Amino acid sequence: MVACKTFEAFLFTSTLSFNLTNVVSQKKSS
């Protein structure tokens, strides 16, 4: 199903950017 794949991609991108934000803020605080 196309909608399912789109949702998976959205979830993957969200997790990726969330992790990226965490890494950046950790680097700034250290």
Tab-separated table of N, CA and C in Angstrom:
chain	number	residue	atom	x	y	z
A	1	MET	N	0.842	-1.203	0.000
A	1	MET	CA	0.000	0.000	0.000
A	1	MET	C	0.884	1.262	0.000
A	2	VAL	N	0.513	2.210	-0.825
A	2	VAL	CA	1.331	3.418	-0.966
A	2	VAL	C	1.315	4.231	0.327
A	3	ALA	N	0.138	4.369	0.930
A	3	ALA	CA	0.012	5.184	2.141
A	3	ALA	C	0.895	4.632	3.256
A	4	CYS	N	0.961	3.313	3.332
A	4	CYS	CA	1.770	2.685	4.383
A	4	CYS	C	3.241	3.019	4.184
A	5	LYS	N	3.702	2.926	2.938
A	5	LYS	CA	5.106	3.209	2.650
A	5	LYS	C	5.420	4.676	2.937
A	6	THR	N	4.483	5.547	2.591
A	6	THR	CA	4.700	6.970	2.833
A	6	THR	C	4.797	7.244	4.323
A	7	PHE	N	3.942	6.584	5.097
A	7	PHE	CA	3.961	6.771	6.547
A	7	PHE	C	5.273	6.256	7.133
A	8	GLU	N	5.748	5.125	6.604
A	8	GLU	CA	7.015	4.558	7.074
A	8	GLU	C	8.156	5.527	6.806
A	9	ALA	N	8.168	6.096	5.608
A	9	ALA	CA	9.214	7.041	5.242
A	9	ALA	C	9.140	8.280	6.133
A	10	PHE	N	7.930	8.737	6.417
A	10	PHE	CA	7.745	9.905	7.276
A	10	PHE	C	8.261	9.612	8.676
A	11	LEU	N	7.927	8.428	9.190
A	11	LEU	CA	8.366	8.031	10.525
A	11	LEU	C	9.886	7.953	10.584
A	12	PHE	N	10.477	7.371	9.532
A	12	PHE	CA	11.930	7.222	9.462
A	12	PHE	C	12.614	8.592	9.446
A	13	THR	N	12.070	9.505	8.653
A	13	THR	CA	12.658	10.841	8.562
A	13	THR	C	12.530	11.585	9.883
A	14	SER	N	11.383	11.427	10.541
A	14	SER	CA	11.162	12.101	11.822
A	14	SER	C	12.167	11.615	12.858
A	15	THR	N	12.340	10.290	12.918
A	15	THR	CA	13.281	9.723	13.879
A	15	THR	C	14.690	10.199	13.580
A	16	LEU	N	15.028	10.261	12.295
A	16	LEU	CA	16.361	10.668	11.894
A	16	LEU	C	16.643	12.111	12.320
A	17	SER	N	15.729	13.010	12.024
A	17	SER	CA	15.937	14.416	12.374
A	17	SER	C	15.919	14.602	13.887
A	18	PHE	N	15.123	13.783	14.587
A	18	PHE	CA	15.076	13.873	16.049
A	18	PHE	C	16.420	13.480	16.637
A	19	ASN	N	16.993	12.389	16.132
A	19	ASN	CA	18.308	11.943	16.599
A	19	ASN	C	19.364	12.987	16.276
A	20	LEU	N	19.263	13.567	15.096
A	20	LEU	CA	20.220	14.580	14.667
A	20	LEU	C	20.174	15.782	15.608
A	21	THR	N	18.966	16.202	15.975
A	21	THR	CA	18.808	17.333	16.879
A	21	THR	C	19.418	17.025	18.236
A	22	ASN	N	19.232	15.784	18.704
A	22	ASN	CA	19.803	15.385	19.996
A	22	ASN	C	21.319	15.462	19.967
A	23	VAL	N	21.911	14.963	18.883
A	23	VAL	CA	23.368	14.962	18.765
A	23	VAL	C	23.900	16.393	18.762
A	24	VAL	N	23.223	17.253	18.017
A	24	VAL	CA	23.673	18.645	17.900
A	24	VAL	C	23.602	19.342	19.254
A	25	SER	N	22.504	19.149	19.991
A	25	SER	CA	22.365	19.816	21.281
A	25	SER	C	23.349	19.248	22.291
A	26	GLN	N	23.663	17.959	22.171
A	26	GLN	CA	24.644	17.359	23.075
A	26	GLN	C	26.034	17.936	22.812
A	27	LYS	N	26.350	18.130	21.533
A	27	LYS	CA	27.651	18.700	21.177
A	27	LYS	C	27.757	20.144	21.673
A	28	LYS	N	26.663	20.866	21.617
A	28	LYS	CA	26.674	22.268	22.044
A	28	LYS	C	26.837	22.366	23.559
A	29	SER	N	26.198	21.452	24.290
A	29	SER	CA	26.228	21.536	25.745
A	29	SER	C	27.580	21.097	26.290
A	30	SER	N	28.312	20.261	25.560
A	30	SER	CA	29.585	19.764	26.073
A	30	SER	C	30.722	20.763	25.814
